[in-house]
Amino acid sequence: MSPWSWFLLQTLCLLPTGAARRRGAPGAANCELKPQQSELNSFLWTIKRDPPSYFFGTIHVPYTRVWDFIPDNSKEAFLQSNIVYFELDLTDPYTISALTSCQMLPQGKNLQDVLPRDIYCRLKRHLEYVKLMMPLWMTPDQRGKGLYADYLFNAIAGNWERKRPVWVMLMVNSLTEVDIKSRGVPVLDLFLAQEAERLRKQTGAVEKVEEQCHPLNGLNFSQVIFALNQTLLQQESLRAGSLQIPYTTEDLIKHYNCGDLSSIILSHDSSQVPNFINATLPPQERITAQEIDSYLRRELIYKRNERIGKRVKALLEEFPDKGFFFAFGAASQ
C-alpha cells in the first residue's frame, strides 16, 4: 500500500544495485524499455554500511506473477539480511484482527442506516451481480485448491453491511474478475513475510494498523459518499460494457517485471484507492475529487513516508552491525 520514504532518500546514502539477469522465460514480460531503463534494477536499493542493508519495492499482486522476474541479487539480499521489516506484520493474528476492527461501523450501526437509499440499493444490486458471476470468474486451479465461489465471496464481502462506507468502496473496487482470479495465492509482501518466518529471520513492522486505517477513516462523510458513488458508477459502466479501465493489473505486472520505475501505471498500486479525478466531472465534483486526492496524498504518502523514514533511520542507527531488508510498496515516491 505504500511507498518507501522520500525522507530516507534525503537522509541515507542509497546505491542502485546493478541490474541482474532474470530467470524467467525470455521475453515473457514483453518489455519495451528505453536503453537507459534497461540498466535499472528491479526495485532494489543498497544502503551503504557494513553489513549492507536494503530497500526492496514490493507490489500487491500474487507473488507467482512476478517472482521469476525478480533478479537473483534481490533474492540474495533477502537471504543474507539478518532482519526483515515490512509495513505491517502480516503474519500476526492481531494485525488481521485490528485491520478488520478498524473497518467496522460503530456498534449498533449498519450501512443501511448511514448511506443514502439510492446508493445503498445500487451497492446491494452490484454485490448480488458479483456473487452471481463469481463462479464463472474462478479458475480451474482455484477450484483444484478447494476454493469455492461462496466461500471466496464471504471471505471478501462477508459482513459488508457492518463496514464503514470507505472500506466498502475499496472492497467494491477489488471485486473484479481479474482480482478474483488471483485470489488464493499470497501477494508478494505476504509471501516474503512467510519466507522470512520459515527461514527464522527476525522480523518487524514500521507501522501500526491504526496508522494505516485512520487516514481513510478521516475522510468526511460527503467525500466518502462521493467516492463510493463514483466507484459504483465505474463498476456499473464496466458491467454495461461502456467503459474500459485504462490501466489494468496486467499492465501493472508487466511494468514491475520490466523494472520500469518511470511508469505512471505503478502509481495505481499506491494505496488501492482509485483516482476519481477526470475531465467529465462537473466543476463542484471535480473539486471534491481533488480534495480527496490531496488529502490522501498528504496522509498516505508525504506524512506517512516521513514517519516511516524516521523509524527506519532510528533502526539503522540502533543496530549498526545488523543487515536489514526493508520490503515496502514500490508504488509511489
Coordinates of C-alpha atoms in Angstrom, one line a residue:
M1 CA 0.0 0.0 0.0
S2 CA 2.8 2.4 0.5
P3 CA 6.0 3.7 -1.0
W4 CA 9.2 4.0 0.9
S5 CA 10.2 7.3 2.2
W6 CA 11.3 10.4 0.3
F7 CA 12.7 11.4 3.6
L8 CA 15.0 8.4 3.6
L9 CA 16.3 9.2 0.1
Q10 CA 17.5 12.6 1.5
T11 CA 19.0 11.3 4.8
L12 CA 20.6 8.0 3.7
C13 CA 23.1 7.2 1.0
L14 CA 21.3 4.9 -1.4
L15 CA 23.0 3.0 -4.2
P16 CA 21.0 1.4 -7.0
T17 CA 22.1 -2.3 -7.1
G18 CA 23.3 -3.3 -10.5
A19 CA 21.0 -5.0 -12.9
A20 CA 20.9 -8.7 -12.7
R21 CA 19.9 -11.4 -15.1
R22 CA 16.3 -12.6 -14.7
R23 CA 15.5 -16.2 -14.6
G24 CA 12.1 -16.0 -16.2
A25 CA 11.0 -17.2 -19.7
P26 CA 12.8 -14.9 -22.1
G27 CA 10.6 -12.0 -23.2
A28 CA 7.7 -13.2 -21.1
A29 CA 7.2 -9.7 -19.7
N30 CA 7.3 -8.3 -23.3
C31 CA 9.5 -5.4 -22.1
E32 CA 9.9 -2.4 -24.4
L33 CA 12.3 -0.4 -22.3
K34 CA 14.4 2.6 -23.4
P35 CA 18.2 1.9 -23.3
Q36 CA 18.7 3.8 -20.0
Q37 CA 15.8 2.0 -18.4
S38 CA 17.2 -1.4 -19.3
E39 CA 20.0 -0.8 -16.8
L40 CA 17.7 -0.2 -13.9
N41 CA 17.5 -2.7 -11.1
S42 CA 14.3 -4.4 -10.2
F43 CA 13.3 -2.2 -7.2
L44 CA 16.3 -3.0 -5.0
W45 CA 18.5 -0.3 -3.4
T46 CA 21.6 -0.8 -1.2
I47 CA 22.2 1.4 1.9
K48 CA 26.0 1.9 2.2
R49 CA 27.1 0.4 5.5
D50 CA 28.8 -2.7 6.8
P51 CA 27.0 -5.0 6.6
P52 CA 24.8 -3.5 3.9
S53 CA 21.1 -3.0 4.3
Y54 CA 18.5 -2.9 1.5
F55 CA 15.2 -1.4 0.4
F56 CA 13.1 -3.6 -1.8
G57 CA 10.0 -2.4 -3.5
T58 CA 7.1 -4.8 -3.5
I59 CA 3.8 -5.0 -5.4
H60 CA 0.3 -6.0 -4.3
V61 CA -0.2 -8.9 -6.8
P62 CA 0.2 -12.7 -6.4
Y63 CA 3.9 -13.4 -6.0
T64 CA 3.8 -16.1 -8.7
R65 CA 3.2 -13.4 -11.3
V66 CA 6.4 -11.6 -10.5
W67 CA 8.8 -13.9 -8.7
D68 CA 10.6 -15.3 -11.8
F69 CA 11.4 -11.7 -12.9
I70 CA 12.9 -10.6 -9.6
P71 CA 16.7 -10.7 -10.2
D72 CA 18.9 -13.1 -8.1
N73 CA 20.6 -10.2 -6.4
S74 CA 17.3 -9.1 -4.8
K75 CA 16.7 -12.6 -3.6
E76 CA 20.2 -12.9 -2.3
A77 CA 19.9 -9.6 -0.4
F78 CA 16.8 -11.0 1.3
L79 CA 18.5 -14.3 2.2
Q80 CA 21.6 -12.6 3.6
S81 CA 19.9 -10.0 5.7
N82 CA 19.6 -10.6 9.4
I83 CA 16.4 -8.7 9.9
V84 CA 13.4 -8.2 7.6
Y85 CA 11.0 -5.3 8.1
F86 CA 7.6 -4.8 6.5
E87 CA 5.0 -2.1 6.6
L88 CA 2.8 -4.2 8.9
D89 CA 3.3 -7.6 10.5
L90 CA 1.2 -9.6 8.1
T91 CA 1.7 -12.9 9.9
D92 CA 0.4 -11.6 13.3
P93 CA -3.2 -12.5 14.0
Y94 CA -3.6 -9.2 15.9
T95 CA -2.8 -7.3 12.8
I96 CA -5.6 -9.0 10.8
S97 CA -8.0 -8.6 13.7
A98 CA -7.1 -4.9 14.1
L99 CA -7.5 -4.3 10.4
T100 CA -10.9 -5.9 10.5
S101 CA -11.9 -3.9 13.5
C102 CA -11.0 -0.5 12.1
Q103 CA -13.2 -1.1 9.1
M104 CA -16.4 -1.5 11.2
L105 CA -19.1 1.0 11.8
P106 CA -19.8 1.9 15.5
Q107 CA -21.6 -0.8 17.4
G108 CA -25.3 -1.0 16.5
K109 CA -24.9 0.8 13.2
N110 CA -25.5 -0.7 9.8
L111 CA -24.6 0.6 6.3
Q112 CA -28.3 0.9 5.5
D113 CA -28.6 3.4 8.4
V114 CA -25.8 5.7 7.0
L115 CA -26.0 5.5 3.2
P116 CA -28.4 7.4 1.0
R117 CA -31.1 4.9 0.0
D118 CA -30.3 5.0 -3.8
I119 CA -26.6 4.3 -3.2
Y120 CA -27.4 1.5 -0.8
C121 CA -29.7 -0.1 -3.3
R122 CA -27.2 0.2 -6.1
L123 CA -24.4 -1.3 -3.9
K124 CA -26.6 -4.2 -2.9
R125 CA -27.5 -4.8 -6.6
H126 CA -23.8 -4.8 -7.6
L127 CA -22.8 -7.2 -4.9
E128 CA -25.6 -9.6 -6.0
Y129 CA -24.2 -9.4 -9.5
V130 CA -20.7 -10.1 -8.3
K131 CA -21.9 -13.1 -6.2
L132 CA -23.8 -14.4 -9.3
M133 CA -20.7 -14.0 -11.6
M134 CA -18.0 -15.3 -9.2
P135 CA -18.4 -19.0 -10.1
L136 CA -17.8 -18.0 -13.7
W137 CA -14.8 -15.9 -12.8
M138 CA -12.9 -18.5 -10.8
T139 CA -10.2 -20.6 -12.4
P140 CA -9.9 -24.4 -12.5
D141 CA -6.7 -24.0 -10.5
Q142 CA -8.6 -22.2 -7.7
R143 CA -11.2 -25.0 -7.6
G144 CA -8.5 -27.6 -7.6
K145 CA -7.1 -26.0 -4.4
G146 CA -10.5 -26.2 -2.8
L147 CA -11.6 -22.6 -3.2
Y148 CA -15.3 -22.2 -3.8
A149 CA -17.2 -19.1 -5.0
D150 CA -19.5 -18.8 -2.0
Y151 CA -16.6 -19.2 0.4
L152 CA -14.5 -16.6 -1.5
F153 CA -17.4 -14.1 -1.7
N154 CA -18.0 -14.4 2.0
A155 CA -14.2 -14.1 2.8
I156 CA -14.1 -10.8 0.8
A157 CA -17.5 -9.3 1.2
G158 CA -18.9 -11.0 4.3
N159 CA -20.4 -8.7 6.9
W160 CA -20.3 -5.9 4.3
E161 CA -23.4 -4.2 5.9
R162 CA -21.4 -3.6 9.0
K163 CA -18.4 -1.9 7.3
R164 CA -17.7 1.8 7.1
P165 CA -18.6 3.2 3.6
V166 CA -14.9 4.0 2.7
W167 CA -13.9 0.4 3.2
V168 CA -16.9 -0.8 1.2
M169 CA -15.8 1.4 -1.6
L170 CA -12.3 -0.3 -1.5
M171 CA -14.0 -3.7 -1.4
V172 CA -16.1 -2.9 -4.4
N173 CA -13.1 -1.7 -6.3
S174 CA -11.3 -5.0 -5.7
L175 CA -14.3 -7.3 -6.6
T176 CA -13.4 -7.6 -10.3
E177 CA -12.9 -10.7 -12.4
V178 CA -9.1 -10.1 -12.6
D179 CA -8.8 -9.7 -8.9
I180 CA -11.0 -12.8 -8.1
K181 CA -8.9 -14.9 -10.5
S182 CA -5.8 -14.0 -8.4
R183 CA -7.2 -15.0 -5.0
G184 CA -5.7 -17.9 -3.2
V185 CA -2.0 -17.0 -3.9
P186 CA -0.2 -14.8 -1.4
V187 CA 0.7 -11.3 -2.7
L188 CA 4.4 -10.6 -2.8
D189 CA 4.6 -8.8 0.5
L190 CA 2.9 -11.7 2.4
F191 CA 5.0 -14.3 0.6
L192 CA 8.2 -12.6 1.7
A193 CA 6.8 -12.4 5.3
Q194 CA 6.0 -16.1 5.2
E195 CA 9.5 -16.9 3.8
A196 CA 11.2 -14.7 6.5
E197 CA 9.2 -16.6 9.1
R198 CA 10.1 -20.0 7.5
L199 CA 13.8 -19.0 7.5
R200 CA 13.5 -17.9 11.1
K201 CA 14.7 -14.4 10.4
Q202 CA 13.9 -11.7 12.9
T203 CA 11.0 -9.6 11.5
G204 CA 9.4 -6.4 12.4
A205 CA 7.0 -3.7 11.2
V206 CA 7.4 0.0 10.8
E207 CA 3.7 0.9 11.2
K208 CA 0.8 0.2 13.4
V209 CA -2.5 -0.8 12.0
E210 CA -4.2 2.4 13.3
E211 CA -1.7 4.5 11.3
Q212 CA -2.9 2.9 8.1
C213 CA -6.6 2.9 9.0
H214 CA -7.1 6.3 10.5
P215 CA -6.3 8.4 7.3
L216 CA -9.0 6.6 5.4
N217 CA -11.5 6.8 8.2
G218 CA -10.6 10.5 8.4
L219 CA -12.3 11.4 5.1
N220 CA -15.5 13.3 5.8
F221 CA -18.9 11.8 5.0
S222 CA -19.6 13.8 1.8
Q223 CA -16.2 12.8 0.4
V224 CA -16.8 9.1 1.2
I225 CA -20.3 9.2 -0.4
F226 CA -18.8 10.8 -3.5
A227 CA -16.1 8.2 -3.7
L228 CA -18.5 5.3 -3.2
N229 CA -20.8 6.7 -5.9
Q230 CA -18.0 7.2 -8.4
T231 CA -16.8 3.6 -7.7
L232 CA -20.3 2.2 -8.3
L233 CA -20.7 4.3 -11.5
Q234 CA -17.4 2.9 -12.8
Q235 CA -18.4 -0.7 -12.0
E236 CA -21.8 -0.2 -13.5
S237 CA -20.3 1.1 -16.7
L238 CA -17.9 -1.8 -16.8
R239 CA -20.8 -4.2 -16.5
A240 CA -22.6 -2.4 -19.3
G241 CA -19.5 -2.5 -21.5
S242 CA -19.4 1.2 -21.9
L243 CA -16.1 1.7 -20.0
Q244 CA -12.6 0.2 -20.3
I245 CA -10.1 0.7 -17.5
P246 CA -7.0 2.5 -18.9
Y247 CA -4.6 0.7 -16.5
T248 CA -5.1 -3.0 -15.7
T249 CA -3.5 -5.3 -13.2
E250 CA -1.8 -6.9 -16.2
D251 CA -0.2 -3.5 -17.1
L252 CA 1.0 -3.1 -13.5
I253 CA 2.6 -6.6 -13.5
K254 CA 4.3 -6.0 -16.9
H255 CA 5.9 -2.8 -15.8
Y256 CA 7.0 -4.2 -12.5
N257 CA 8.5 -7.2 -14.2
C258 CA 10.3 -4.9 -16.6
G259 CA 11.8 -2.9 -13.8
D260 CA 10.1 0.2 -15.2
L261 CA 10.4 2.7 -12.4
S262 CA 9.2 5.6 -14.5
S263 CA 5.8 4.3 -15.4
I264 CA 2.7 6.1 -14.1
I265 CA 1.0 2.8 -14.1
L266 CA 2.8 1.8 -10.9
S267 CA 1.1 4.7 -9.1
H268 CA -2.2 2.9 -9.4
D269 CA -1.0 0.4 -6.9
S270 CA -0.1 3.1 -4.4
S271 CA -2.9 2.8 -1.9
Q272 CA -5.5 0.6 -3.5
V273 CA -7.6 3.9 -3.7
P274 CA -9.0 4.7 -7.1
N275 CA -8.3 8.0 -8.7
F276 CA -11.6 9.9 -9.1
I277 CA -10.3 13.0 -11.0
N278 CA -11.4 13.1 -14.6
A279 CA -12.4 15.8 -17.1
T280 CA -16.0 14.6 -17.3
L281 CA -16.9 15.6 -13.7
P282 CA -19.0 18.7 -13.1
P283 CA -16.9 21.5 -11.6
Q284 CA -18.1 21.0 -8.0
E285 CA -17.5 17.3 -8.1
R286 CA -14.1 17.8 -9.6
I287 CA -13.2 20.0 -6.6
T288 CA -14.3 17.2 -4.3
A289 CA -12.2 14.7 -6.2
Q290 CA -9.2 17.0 -6.0
E291 CA -9.7 17.4 -2.3
I292 CA -9.8 13.7 -1.7
D293 CA -6.7 13.2 -3.9
S294 CA -4.8 16.0 -2.0
Y295 CA -5.9 14.6 1.4
L296 CA -4.8 11.0 0.6
R297 CA -1.6 12.1 -1.0
R298 CA -0.7 14.1 2.1
E299 CA -1.8 11.4 4.6
L300 CA -0.8 8.2 2.8
I301 CA 2.3 9.4 1.1
Y302 CA 4.0 12.5 2.5
K303 CA 3.2 12.3 6.2
R304 CA 3.4 8.5 6.2
N305 CA 6.7 8.4 4.3
E306 CA 8.3 10.9 6.7
R307 CA 7.1 8.9 9.7
I308 CA 8.4 5.6 8.2
G309 CA 11.6 7.2 7.2
K310 CA 12.4 8.4 10.8
R311 CA 11.7 4.9 12.1
V312 CA 13.9 3.2 9.6
K313 CA 16.7 5.7 10.3
A314 CA 16.4 5.0 14.0
L315 CA 16.6 1.2 13.5
L316 CA 19.7 1.5 11.3
E317 CA 21.4 3.7 13.9
E318 CA 20.3 1.5 16.9
F319 CA 21.7 -1.7 15.2
P320 CA 24.7 -0.6 13.1
D321 CA 26.0 -4.2 13.0
K322 CA 22.9 -5.8 11.5
G323 CA 21.9 -6.1 7.9
F324 CA 18.3 -5.0 7.3
F325 CA 16.0 -5.8 4.4
F326 CA 13.1 -3.4 4.2
A327 CA 10.2 -4.6 1.9
F328 CA 7.8 -1.7 1.3
G329 CA 5.4 -1.0 -1.5
A330 CA 7.1 0.3 -4.7
A331 CA 4.1 2.2 -5.9
S332 CA 4.8 5.9 -5.3
Q333 CA 7.7 8.0 -4.2

